[in-house]
PDB file of N, CA and C in Angstrom:
ATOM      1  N   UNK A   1     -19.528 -73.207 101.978  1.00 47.00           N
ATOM      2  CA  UNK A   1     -18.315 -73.800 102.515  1.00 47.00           C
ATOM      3  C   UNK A   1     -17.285 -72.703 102.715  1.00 47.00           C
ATOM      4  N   UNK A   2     -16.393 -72.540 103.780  1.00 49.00           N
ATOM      5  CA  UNK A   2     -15.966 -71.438 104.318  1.00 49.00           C
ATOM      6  C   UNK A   2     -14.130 -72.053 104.356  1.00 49.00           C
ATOM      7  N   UNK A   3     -13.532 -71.329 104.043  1.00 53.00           N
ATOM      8  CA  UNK A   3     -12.443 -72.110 103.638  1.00 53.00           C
ATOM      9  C   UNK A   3     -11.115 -71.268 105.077  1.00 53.00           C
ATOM     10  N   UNK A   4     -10.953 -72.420 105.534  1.00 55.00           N
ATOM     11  CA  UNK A   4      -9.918 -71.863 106.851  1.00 55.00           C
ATOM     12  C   UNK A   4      -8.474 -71.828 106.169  1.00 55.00           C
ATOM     13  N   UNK A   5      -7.608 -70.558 107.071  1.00 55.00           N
ATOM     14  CA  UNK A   5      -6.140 -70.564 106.913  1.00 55.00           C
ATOM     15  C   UNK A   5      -5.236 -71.338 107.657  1.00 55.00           C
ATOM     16  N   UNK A   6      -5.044 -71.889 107.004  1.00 48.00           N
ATOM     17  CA  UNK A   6      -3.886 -72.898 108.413  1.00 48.00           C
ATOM     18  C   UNK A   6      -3.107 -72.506 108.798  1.00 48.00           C
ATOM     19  N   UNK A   7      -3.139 -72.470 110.379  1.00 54.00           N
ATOM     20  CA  UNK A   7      -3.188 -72.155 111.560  1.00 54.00           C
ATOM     21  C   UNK A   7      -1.451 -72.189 112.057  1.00 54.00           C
ATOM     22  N   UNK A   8      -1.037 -73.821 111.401  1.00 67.00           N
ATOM     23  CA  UNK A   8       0.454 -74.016 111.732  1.00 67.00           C
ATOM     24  C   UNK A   8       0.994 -73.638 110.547  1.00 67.00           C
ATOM     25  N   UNK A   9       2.563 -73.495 110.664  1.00 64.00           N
ATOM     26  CA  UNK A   9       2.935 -72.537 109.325  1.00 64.00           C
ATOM     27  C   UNK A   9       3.487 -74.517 108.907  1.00 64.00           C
ATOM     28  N   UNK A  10       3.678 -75.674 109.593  1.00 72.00           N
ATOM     29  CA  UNK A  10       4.218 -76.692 109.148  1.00 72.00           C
ATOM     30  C   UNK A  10       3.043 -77.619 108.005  1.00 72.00           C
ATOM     31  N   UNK A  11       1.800 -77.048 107.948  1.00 81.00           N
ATOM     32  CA  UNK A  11       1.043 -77.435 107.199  1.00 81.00           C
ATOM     33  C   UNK A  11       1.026 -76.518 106.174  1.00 81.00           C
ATOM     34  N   UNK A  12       1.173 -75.138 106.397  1.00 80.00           N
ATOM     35  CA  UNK A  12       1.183 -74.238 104.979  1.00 80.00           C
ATOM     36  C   UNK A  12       1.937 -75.049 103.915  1.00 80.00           C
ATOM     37  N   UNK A  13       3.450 -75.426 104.811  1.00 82.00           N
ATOM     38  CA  UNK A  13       4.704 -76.377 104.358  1.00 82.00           C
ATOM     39  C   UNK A  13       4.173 -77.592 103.421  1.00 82.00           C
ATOM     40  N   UNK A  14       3.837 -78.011 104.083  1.00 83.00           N
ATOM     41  CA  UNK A  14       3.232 -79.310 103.911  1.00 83.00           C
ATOM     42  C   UNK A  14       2.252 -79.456 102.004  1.00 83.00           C
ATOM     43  N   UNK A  15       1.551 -78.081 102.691  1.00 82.00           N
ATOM     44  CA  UNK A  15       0.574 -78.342 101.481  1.00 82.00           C
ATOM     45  C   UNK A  15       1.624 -77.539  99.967  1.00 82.00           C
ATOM     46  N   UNK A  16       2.145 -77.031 100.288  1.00 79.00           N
ATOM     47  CA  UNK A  16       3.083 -76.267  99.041  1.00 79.00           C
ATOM     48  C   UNK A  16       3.776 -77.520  98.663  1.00 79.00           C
ATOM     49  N   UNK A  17       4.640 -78.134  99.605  1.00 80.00           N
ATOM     50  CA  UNK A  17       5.029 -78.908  98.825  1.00 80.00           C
ATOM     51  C   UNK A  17       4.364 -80.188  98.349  1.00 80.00           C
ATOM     52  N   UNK A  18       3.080 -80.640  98.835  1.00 81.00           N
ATOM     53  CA  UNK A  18       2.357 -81.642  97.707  1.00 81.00           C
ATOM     54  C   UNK A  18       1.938 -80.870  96.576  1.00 81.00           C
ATOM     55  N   UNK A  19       1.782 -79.586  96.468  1.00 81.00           N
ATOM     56  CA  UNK A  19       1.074 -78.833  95.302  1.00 81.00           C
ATOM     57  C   UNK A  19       2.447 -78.502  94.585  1.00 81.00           C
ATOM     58  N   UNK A  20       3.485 -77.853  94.832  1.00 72.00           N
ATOM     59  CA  UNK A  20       4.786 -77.854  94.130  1.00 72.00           C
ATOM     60  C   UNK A  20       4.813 -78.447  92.727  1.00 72.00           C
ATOM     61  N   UNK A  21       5.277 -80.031  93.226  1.00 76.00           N
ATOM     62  CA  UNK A  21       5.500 -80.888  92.349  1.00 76.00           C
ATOM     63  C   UNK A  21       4.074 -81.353  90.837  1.00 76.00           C
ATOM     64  N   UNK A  22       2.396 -80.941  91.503  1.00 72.00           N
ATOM     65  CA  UNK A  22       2.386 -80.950  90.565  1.00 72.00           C
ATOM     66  C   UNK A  22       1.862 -79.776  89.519  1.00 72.00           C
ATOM     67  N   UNK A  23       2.472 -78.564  90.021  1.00 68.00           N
ATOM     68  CA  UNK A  23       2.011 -77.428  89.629  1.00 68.00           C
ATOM     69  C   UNK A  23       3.395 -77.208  88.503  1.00 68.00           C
ATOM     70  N   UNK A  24       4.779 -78.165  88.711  1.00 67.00           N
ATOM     71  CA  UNK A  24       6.058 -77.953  87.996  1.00 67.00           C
ATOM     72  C   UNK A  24       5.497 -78.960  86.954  1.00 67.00           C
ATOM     73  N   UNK A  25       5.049 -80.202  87.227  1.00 67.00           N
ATOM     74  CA  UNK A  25       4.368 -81.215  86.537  1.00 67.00           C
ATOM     75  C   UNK A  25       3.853 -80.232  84.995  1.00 67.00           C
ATOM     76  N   UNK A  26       2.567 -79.440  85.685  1.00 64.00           N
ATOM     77  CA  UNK A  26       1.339 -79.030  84.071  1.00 64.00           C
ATOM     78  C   UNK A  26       2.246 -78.360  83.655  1.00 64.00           C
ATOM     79  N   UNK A  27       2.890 -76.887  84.216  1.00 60.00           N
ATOM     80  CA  UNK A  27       3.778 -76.240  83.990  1.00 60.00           C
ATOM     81  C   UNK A  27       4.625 -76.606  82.186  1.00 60.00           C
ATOM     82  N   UNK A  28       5.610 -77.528  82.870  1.00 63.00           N
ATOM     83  CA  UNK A  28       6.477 -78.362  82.224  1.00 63.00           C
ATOM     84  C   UNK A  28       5.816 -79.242  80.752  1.00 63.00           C
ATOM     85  N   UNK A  29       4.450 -79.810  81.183  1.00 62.00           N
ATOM     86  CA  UNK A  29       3.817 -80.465  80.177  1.00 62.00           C
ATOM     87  C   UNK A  29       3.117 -79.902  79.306  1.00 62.00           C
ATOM     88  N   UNK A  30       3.315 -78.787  79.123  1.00 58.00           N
ATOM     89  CA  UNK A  30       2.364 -77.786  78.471  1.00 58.00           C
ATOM     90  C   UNK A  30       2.506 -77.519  76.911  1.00 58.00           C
ATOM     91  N   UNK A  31       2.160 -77.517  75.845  1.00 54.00           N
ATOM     92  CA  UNK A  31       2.804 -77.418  74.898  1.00 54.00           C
ATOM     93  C   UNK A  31       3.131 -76.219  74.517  1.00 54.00           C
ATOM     94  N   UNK A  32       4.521 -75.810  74.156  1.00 57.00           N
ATOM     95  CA  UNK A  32       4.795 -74.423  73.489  1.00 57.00           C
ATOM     96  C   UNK A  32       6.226 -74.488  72.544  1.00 57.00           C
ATOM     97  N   UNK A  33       6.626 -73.448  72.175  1.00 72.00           N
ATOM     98  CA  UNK A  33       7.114 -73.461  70.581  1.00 72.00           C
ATOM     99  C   UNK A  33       8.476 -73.406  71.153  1.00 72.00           C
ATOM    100  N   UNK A  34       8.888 -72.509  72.362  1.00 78.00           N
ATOM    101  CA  UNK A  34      10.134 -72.756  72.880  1.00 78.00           C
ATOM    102  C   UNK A  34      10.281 -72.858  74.481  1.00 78.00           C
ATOM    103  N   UNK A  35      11.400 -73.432  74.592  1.00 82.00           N
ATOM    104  CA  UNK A  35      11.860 -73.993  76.089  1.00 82.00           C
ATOM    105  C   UNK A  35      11.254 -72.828  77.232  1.00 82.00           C
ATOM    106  N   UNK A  36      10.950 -73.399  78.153  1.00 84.00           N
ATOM    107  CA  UNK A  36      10.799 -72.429  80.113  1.00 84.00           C
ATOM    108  C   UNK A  36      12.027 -71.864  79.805  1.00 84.00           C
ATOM    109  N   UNK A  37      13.472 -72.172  79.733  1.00 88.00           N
ATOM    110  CA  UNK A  37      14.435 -71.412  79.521  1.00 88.00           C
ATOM    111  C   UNK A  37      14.627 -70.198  78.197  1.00 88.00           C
ATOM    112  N   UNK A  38      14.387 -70.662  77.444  1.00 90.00           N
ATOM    113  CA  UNK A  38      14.010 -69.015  76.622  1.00 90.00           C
ATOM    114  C   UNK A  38      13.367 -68.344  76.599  1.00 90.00           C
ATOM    115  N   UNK A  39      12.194 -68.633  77.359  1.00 87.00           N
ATOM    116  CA  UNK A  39      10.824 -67.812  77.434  1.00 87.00           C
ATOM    117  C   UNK A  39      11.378 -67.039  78.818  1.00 87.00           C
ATOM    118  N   UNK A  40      12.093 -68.082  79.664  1.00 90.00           N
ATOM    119  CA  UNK A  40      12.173 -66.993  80.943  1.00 90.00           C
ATOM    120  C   UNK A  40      13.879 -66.081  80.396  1.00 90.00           C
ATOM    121  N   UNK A  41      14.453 -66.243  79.743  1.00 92.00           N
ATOM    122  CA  UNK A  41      15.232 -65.779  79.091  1.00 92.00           C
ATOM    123  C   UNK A  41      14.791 -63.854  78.367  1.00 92.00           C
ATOM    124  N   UNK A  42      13.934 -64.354  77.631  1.00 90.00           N
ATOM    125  CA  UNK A  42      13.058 -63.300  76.587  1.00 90.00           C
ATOM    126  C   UNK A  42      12.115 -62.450  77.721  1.00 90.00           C
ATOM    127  N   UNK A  43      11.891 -62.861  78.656  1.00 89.00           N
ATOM    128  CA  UNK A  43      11.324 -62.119  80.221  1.00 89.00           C
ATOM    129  C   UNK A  43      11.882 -61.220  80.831  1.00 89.00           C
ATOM    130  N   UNK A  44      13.297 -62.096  80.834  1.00 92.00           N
ATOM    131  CA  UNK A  44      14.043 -61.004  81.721  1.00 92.00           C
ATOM    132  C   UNK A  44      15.042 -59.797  80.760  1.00 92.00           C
ATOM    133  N   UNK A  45      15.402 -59.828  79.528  1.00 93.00           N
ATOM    134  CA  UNK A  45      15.100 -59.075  78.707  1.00 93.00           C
ATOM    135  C   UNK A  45      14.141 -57.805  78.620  1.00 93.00           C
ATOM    136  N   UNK A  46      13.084 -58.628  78.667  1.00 90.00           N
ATOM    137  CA  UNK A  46      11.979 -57.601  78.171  1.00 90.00           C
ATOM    138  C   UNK A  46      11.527 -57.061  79.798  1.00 90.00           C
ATOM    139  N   UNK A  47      11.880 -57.277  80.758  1.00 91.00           N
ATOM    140  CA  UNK A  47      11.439 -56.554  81.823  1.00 91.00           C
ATOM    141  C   UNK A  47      13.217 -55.978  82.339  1.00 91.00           C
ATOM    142  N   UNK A  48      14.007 -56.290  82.000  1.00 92.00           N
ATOM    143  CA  UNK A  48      15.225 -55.311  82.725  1.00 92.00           C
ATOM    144  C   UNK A  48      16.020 -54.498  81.385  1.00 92.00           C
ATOM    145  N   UNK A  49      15.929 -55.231  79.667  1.00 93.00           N
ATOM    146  CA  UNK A  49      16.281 -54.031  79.041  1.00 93.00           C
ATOM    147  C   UNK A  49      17.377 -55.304  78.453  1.00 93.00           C
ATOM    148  N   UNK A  50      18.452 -54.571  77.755  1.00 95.00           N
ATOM    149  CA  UNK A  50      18.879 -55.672  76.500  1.00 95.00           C
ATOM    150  C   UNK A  50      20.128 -55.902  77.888  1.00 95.00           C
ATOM    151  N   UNK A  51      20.497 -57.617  78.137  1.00 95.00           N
ATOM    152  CA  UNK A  51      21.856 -57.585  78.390  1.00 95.00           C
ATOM    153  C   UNK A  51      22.610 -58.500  78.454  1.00 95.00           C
ATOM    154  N   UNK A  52      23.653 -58.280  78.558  1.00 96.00           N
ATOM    155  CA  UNK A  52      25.187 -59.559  78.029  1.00 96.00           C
ATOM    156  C   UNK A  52      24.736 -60.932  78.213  1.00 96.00           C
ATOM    157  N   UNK A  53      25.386 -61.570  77.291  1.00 95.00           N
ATOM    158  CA  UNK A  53      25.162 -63.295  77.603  1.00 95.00           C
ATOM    159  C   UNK A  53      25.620 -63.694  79.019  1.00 95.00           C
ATOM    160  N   UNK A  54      26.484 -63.042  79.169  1.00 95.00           N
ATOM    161  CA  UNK A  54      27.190 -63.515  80.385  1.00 95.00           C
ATOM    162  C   UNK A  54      26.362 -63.147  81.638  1.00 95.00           C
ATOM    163  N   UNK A  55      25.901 -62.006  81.299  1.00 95.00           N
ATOM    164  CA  UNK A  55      24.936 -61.785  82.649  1.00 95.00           C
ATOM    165  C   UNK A  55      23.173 -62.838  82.579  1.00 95.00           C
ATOM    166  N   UNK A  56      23.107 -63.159  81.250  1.00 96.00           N
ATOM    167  CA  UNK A  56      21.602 -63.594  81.339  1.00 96.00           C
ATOM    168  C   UNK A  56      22.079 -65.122  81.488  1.00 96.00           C
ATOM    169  N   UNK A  57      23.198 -66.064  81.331  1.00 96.00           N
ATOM    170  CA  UNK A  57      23.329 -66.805  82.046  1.00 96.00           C
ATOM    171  C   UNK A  57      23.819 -67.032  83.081  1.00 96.00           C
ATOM    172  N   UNK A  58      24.010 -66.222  84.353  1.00 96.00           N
ATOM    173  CA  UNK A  58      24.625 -66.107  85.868  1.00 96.00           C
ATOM    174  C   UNK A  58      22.803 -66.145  86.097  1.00 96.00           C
ATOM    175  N   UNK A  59      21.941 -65.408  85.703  1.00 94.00           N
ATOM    176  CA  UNK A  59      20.695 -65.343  86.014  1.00 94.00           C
ATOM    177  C   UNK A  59      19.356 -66.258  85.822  1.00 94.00           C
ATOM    178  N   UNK A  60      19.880 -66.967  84.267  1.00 94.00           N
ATOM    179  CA  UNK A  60      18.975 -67.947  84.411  1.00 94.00           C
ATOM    180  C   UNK A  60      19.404 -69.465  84.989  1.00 94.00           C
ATOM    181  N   UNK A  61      20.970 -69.249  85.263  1.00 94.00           N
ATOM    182  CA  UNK A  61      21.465 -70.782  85.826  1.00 94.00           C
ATOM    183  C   UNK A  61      21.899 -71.240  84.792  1.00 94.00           C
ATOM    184  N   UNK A  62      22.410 -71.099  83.819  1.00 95.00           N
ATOM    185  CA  UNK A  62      22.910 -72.166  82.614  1.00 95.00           C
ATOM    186  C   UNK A  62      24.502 -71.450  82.184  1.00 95.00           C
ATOM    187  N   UNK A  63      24.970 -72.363  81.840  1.00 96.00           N
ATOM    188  CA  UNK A  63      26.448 -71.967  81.469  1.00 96.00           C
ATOM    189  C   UNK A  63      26.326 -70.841  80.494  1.00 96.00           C
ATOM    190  N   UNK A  64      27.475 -69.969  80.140  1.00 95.00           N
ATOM    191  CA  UNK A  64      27.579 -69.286  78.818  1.00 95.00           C
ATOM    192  C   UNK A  64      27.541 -69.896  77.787  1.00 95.00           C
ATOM    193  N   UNK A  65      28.464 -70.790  77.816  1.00 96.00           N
ATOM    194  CA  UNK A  65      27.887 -71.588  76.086  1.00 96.00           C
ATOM    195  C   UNK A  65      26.695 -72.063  75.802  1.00 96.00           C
ATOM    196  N   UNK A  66      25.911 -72.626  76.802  1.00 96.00           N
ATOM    197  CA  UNK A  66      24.647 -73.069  76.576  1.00 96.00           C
ATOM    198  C   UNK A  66      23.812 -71.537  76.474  1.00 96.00           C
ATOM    199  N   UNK A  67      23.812 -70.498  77.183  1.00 96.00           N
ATOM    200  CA  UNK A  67      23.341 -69.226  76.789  1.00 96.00           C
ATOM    201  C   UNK A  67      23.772 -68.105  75.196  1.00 96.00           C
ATOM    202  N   UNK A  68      24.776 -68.808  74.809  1.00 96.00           N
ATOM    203  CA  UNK A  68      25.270 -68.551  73.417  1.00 96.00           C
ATOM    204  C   UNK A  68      24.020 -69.269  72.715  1.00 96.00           C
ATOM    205  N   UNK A  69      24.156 -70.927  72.941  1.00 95.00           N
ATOM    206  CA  UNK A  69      23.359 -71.314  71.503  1.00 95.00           C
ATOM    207  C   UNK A  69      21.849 -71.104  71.949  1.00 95.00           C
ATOM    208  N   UNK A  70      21.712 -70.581  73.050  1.00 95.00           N
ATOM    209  CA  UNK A  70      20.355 -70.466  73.294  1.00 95.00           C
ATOM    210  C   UNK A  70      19.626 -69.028  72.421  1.00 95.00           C
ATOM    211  N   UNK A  71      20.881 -67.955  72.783  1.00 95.00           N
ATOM    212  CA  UNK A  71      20.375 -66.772  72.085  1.00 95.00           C
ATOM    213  C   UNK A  71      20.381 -66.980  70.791  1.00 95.00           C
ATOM    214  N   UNK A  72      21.589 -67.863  70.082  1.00 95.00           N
ATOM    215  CA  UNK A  72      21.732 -68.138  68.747  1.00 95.00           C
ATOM    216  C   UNK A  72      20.470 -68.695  67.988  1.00 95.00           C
ATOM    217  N   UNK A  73      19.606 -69.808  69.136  1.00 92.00           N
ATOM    218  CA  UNK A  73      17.962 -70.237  68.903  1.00 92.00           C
ATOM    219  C   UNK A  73      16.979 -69.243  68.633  1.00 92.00           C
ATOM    220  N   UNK A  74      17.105 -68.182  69.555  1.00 92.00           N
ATOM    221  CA  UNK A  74      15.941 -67.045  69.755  1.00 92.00           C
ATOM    222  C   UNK A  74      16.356 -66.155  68.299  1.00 92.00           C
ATOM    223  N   UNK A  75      17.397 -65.782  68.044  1.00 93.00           N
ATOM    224  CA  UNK A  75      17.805 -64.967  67.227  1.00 93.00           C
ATOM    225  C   UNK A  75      17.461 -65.381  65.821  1.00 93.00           C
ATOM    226  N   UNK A  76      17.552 -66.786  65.560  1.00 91.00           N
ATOM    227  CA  UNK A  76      17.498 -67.259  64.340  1.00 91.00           C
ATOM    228  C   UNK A  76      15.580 -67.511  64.456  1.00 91.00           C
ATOM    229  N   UNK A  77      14.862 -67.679  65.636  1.00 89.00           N
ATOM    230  CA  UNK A  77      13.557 -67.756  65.127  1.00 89.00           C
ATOM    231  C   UNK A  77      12.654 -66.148  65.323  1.00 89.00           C
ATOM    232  N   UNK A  78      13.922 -65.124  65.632  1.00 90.00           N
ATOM    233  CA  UNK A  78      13.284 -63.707  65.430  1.00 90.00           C
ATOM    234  C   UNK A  78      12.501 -63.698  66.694  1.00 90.00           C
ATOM    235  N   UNK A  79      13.047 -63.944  67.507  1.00 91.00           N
ATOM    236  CA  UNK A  79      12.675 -63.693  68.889  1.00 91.00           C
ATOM    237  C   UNK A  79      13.384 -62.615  69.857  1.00 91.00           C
ATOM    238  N   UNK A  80      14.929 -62.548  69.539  1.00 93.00           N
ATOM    239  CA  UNK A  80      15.651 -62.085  70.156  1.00 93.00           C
ATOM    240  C   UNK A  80      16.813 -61.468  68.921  1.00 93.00           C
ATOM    241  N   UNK A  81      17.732 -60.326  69.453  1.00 94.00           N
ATOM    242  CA  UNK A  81      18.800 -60.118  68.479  1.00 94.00           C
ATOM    243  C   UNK A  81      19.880 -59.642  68.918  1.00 94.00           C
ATOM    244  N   UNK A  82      21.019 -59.855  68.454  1.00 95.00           N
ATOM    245  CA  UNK A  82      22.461 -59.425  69.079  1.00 95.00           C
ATOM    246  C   UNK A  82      22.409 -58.059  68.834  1.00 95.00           C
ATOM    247  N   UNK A  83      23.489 -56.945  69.739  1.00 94.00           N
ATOM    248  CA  UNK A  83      23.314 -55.388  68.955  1.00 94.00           C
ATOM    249  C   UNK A  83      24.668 -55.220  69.811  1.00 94.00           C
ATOM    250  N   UNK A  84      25.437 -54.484  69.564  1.00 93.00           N
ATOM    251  CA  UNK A  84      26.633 -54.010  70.306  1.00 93.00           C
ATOM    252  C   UNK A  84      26.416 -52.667  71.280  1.00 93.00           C
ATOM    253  N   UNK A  85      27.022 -53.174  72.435  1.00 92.00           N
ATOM    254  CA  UNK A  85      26.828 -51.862  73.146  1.00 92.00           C
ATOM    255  C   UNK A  85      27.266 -50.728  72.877  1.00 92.00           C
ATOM    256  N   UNK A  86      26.232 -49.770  73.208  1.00 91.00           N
ATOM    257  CA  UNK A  86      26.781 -48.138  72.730  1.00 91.00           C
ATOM    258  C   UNK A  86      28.359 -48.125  73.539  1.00 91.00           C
ATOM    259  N   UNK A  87      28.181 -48.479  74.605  1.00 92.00           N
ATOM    260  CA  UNK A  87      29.312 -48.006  75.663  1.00 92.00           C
ATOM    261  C   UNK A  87      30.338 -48.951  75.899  1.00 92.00           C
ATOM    262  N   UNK A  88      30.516 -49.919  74.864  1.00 91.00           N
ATOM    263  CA  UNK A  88      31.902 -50.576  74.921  1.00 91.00           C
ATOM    264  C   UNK A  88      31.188 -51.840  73.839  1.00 91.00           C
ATOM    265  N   UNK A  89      31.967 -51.504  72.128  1.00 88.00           N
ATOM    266  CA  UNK A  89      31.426 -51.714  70.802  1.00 88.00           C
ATOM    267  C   UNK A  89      31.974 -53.555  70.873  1.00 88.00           C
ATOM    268  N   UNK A  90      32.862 -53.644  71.850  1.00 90.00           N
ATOM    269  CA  UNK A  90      33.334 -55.302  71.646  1.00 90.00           C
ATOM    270  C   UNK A  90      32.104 -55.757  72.607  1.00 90.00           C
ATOM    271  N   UNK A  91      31.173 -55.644  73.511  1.00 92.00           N
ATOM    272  CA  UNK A  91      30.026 -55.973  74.136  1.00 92.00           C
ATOM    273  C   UNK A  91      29.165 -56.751  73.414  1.00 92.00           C
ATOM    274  N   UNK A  92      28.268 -57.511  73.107  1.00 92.00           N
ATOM    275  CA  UNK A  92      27.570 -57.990  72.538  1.00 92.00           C
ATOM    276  C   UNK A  92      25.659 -58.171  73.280  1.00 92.00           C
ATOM    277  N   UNK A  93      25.002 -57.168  73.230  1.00 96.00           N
ATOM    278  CA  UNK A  93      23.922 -57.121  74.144  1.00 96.00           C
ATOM    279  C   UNK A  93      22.311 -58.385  73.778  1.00 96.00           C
ATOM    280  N   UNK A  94      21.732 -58.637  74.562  1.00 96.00           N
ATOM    281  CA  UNK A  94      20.981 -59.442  73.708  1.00 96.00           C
ATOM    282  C   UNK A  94      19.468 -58.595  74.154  1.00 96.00           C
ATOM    283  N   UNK A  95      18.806 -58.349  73.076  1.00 94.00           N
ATOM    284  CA  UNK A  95      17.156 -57.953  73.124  1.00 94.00           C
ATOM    285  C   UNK A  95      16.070 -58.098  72.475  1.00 94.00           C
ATOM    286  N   UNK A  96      15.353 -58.276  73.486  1.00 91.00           N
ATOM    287  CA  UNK A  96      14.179 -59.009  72.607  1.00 91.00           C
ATOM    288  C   UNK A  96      13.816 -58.254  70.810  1.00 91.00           C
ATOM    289  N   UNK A  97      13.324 -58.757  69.708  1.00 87.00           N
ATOM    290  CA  UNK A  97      12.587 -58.158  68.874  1.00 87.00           C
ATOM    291  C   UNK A  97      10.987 -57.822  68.927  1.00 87.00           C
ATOM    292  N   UNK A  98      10.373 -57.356  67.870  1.00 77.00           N
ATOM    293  CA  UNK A  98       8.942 -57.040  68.004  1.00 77.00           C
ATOM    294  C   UNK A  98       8.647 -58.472  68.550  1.00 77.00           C
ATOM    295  N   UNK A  99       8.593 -59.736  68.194  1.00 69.00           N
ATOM    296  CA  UNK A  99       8.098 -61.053  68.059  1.00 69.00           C
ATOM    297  C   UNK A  99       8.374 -61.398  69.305  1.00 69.00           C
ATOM    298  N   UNK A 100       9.071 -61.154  70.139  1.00 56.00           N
ATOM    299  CA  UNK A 100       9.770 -61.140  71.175  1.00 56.00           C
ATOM    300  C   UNK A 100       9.168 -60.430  72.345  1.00 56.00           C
ATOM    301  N   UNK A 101       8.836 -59.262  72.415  1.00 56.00           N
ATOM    302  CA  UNK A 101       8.184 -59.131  73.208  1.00 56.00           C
ATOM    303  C   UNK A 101       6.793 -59.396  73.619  1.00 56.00           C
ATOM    304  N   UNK A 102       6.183 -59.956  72.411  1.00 56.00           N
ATOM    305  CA  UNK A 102       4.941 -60.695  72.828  1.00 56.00           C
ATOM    306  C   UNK A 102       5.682 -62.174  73.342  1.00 56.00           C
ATOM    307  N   UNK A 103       6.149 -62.773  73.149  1.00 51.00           N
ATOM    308  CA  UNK A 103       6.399 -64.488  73.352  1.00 51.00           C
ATOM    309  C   UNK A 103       6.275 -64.674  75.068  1.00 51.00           C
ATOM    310  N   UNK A 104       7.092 -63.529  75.756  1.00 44.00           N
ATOM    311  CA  UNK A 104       6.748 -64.117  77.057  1.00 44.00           C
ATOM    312  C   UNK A 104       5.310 -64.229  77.850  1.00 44.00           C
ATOM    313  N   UNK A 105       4.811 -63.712  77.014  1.00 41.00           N
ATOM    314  CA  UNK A 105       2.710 -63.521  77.935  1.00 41.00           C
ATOM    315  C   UNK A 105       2.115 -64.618  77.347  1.00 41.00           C
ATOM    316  N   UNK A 106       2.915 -65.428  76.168  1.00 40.00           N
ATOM    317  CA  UNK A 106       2.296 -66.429  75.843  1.00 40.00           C
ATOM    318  C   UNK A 106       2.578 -67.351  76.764  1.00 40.00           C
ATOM    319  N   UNK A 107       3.538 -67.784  77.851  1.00 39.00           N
ATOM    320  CA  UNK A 107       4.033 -68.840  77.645  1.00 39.00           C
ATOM    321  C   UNK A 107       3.962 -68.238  79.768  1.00 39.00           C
TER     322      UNK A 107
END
């Protein structure tokens, strides 16, 4: 069986979005120890380097306060840890720990 590329780009369309919904579906239903939001949190961390609350919530979409108690989550299960920036000591940076940088390949 020989599998064709479709031809119109309105069916490529078509088929992404019946597959979309249930690829967000397993995604979502999956069991794990912490939220799509801290895991993609602890990601972008561990692939751009330690940084401000304020910047890792403009990036993951969630308010600062909700990115406060989120790091406050990661931090307290040794996932993540506060450290002050070398280059301005009132900064507050966030980066992953050892435990931490494995969590995102799990998930």
């Amino acid at each position: 069986m020989s599998l064709q590329r479709a031809a119109d780009p309105g069916d490529r369309a078509a088929a992404a979005g019946a597959i979309y919904p249930l690829l967000t579906a397993a995604v979502r239903h999956q069991p794990r120890d912490i939220s799509l939001t801290a895991a993609s949190t602890l990601a972008t961390v561990e692939r751009s380097g330690p940084r401000r609350i304020t910047d890792l919530a403009v990036t993951e979409g969630v308010t600062q306060p909700s990115m406060t108690a989120l790091v406050t989550v990661l931090a307290g299960a040794g996932l993540a840890e506060r450290r002050p920036d070398p280059r301005d000591q009132r900064v507050v940076l966030v980066a992953p720990c050892a435990a931490g940088h494995q969590a995102p390949a799990c998930y």
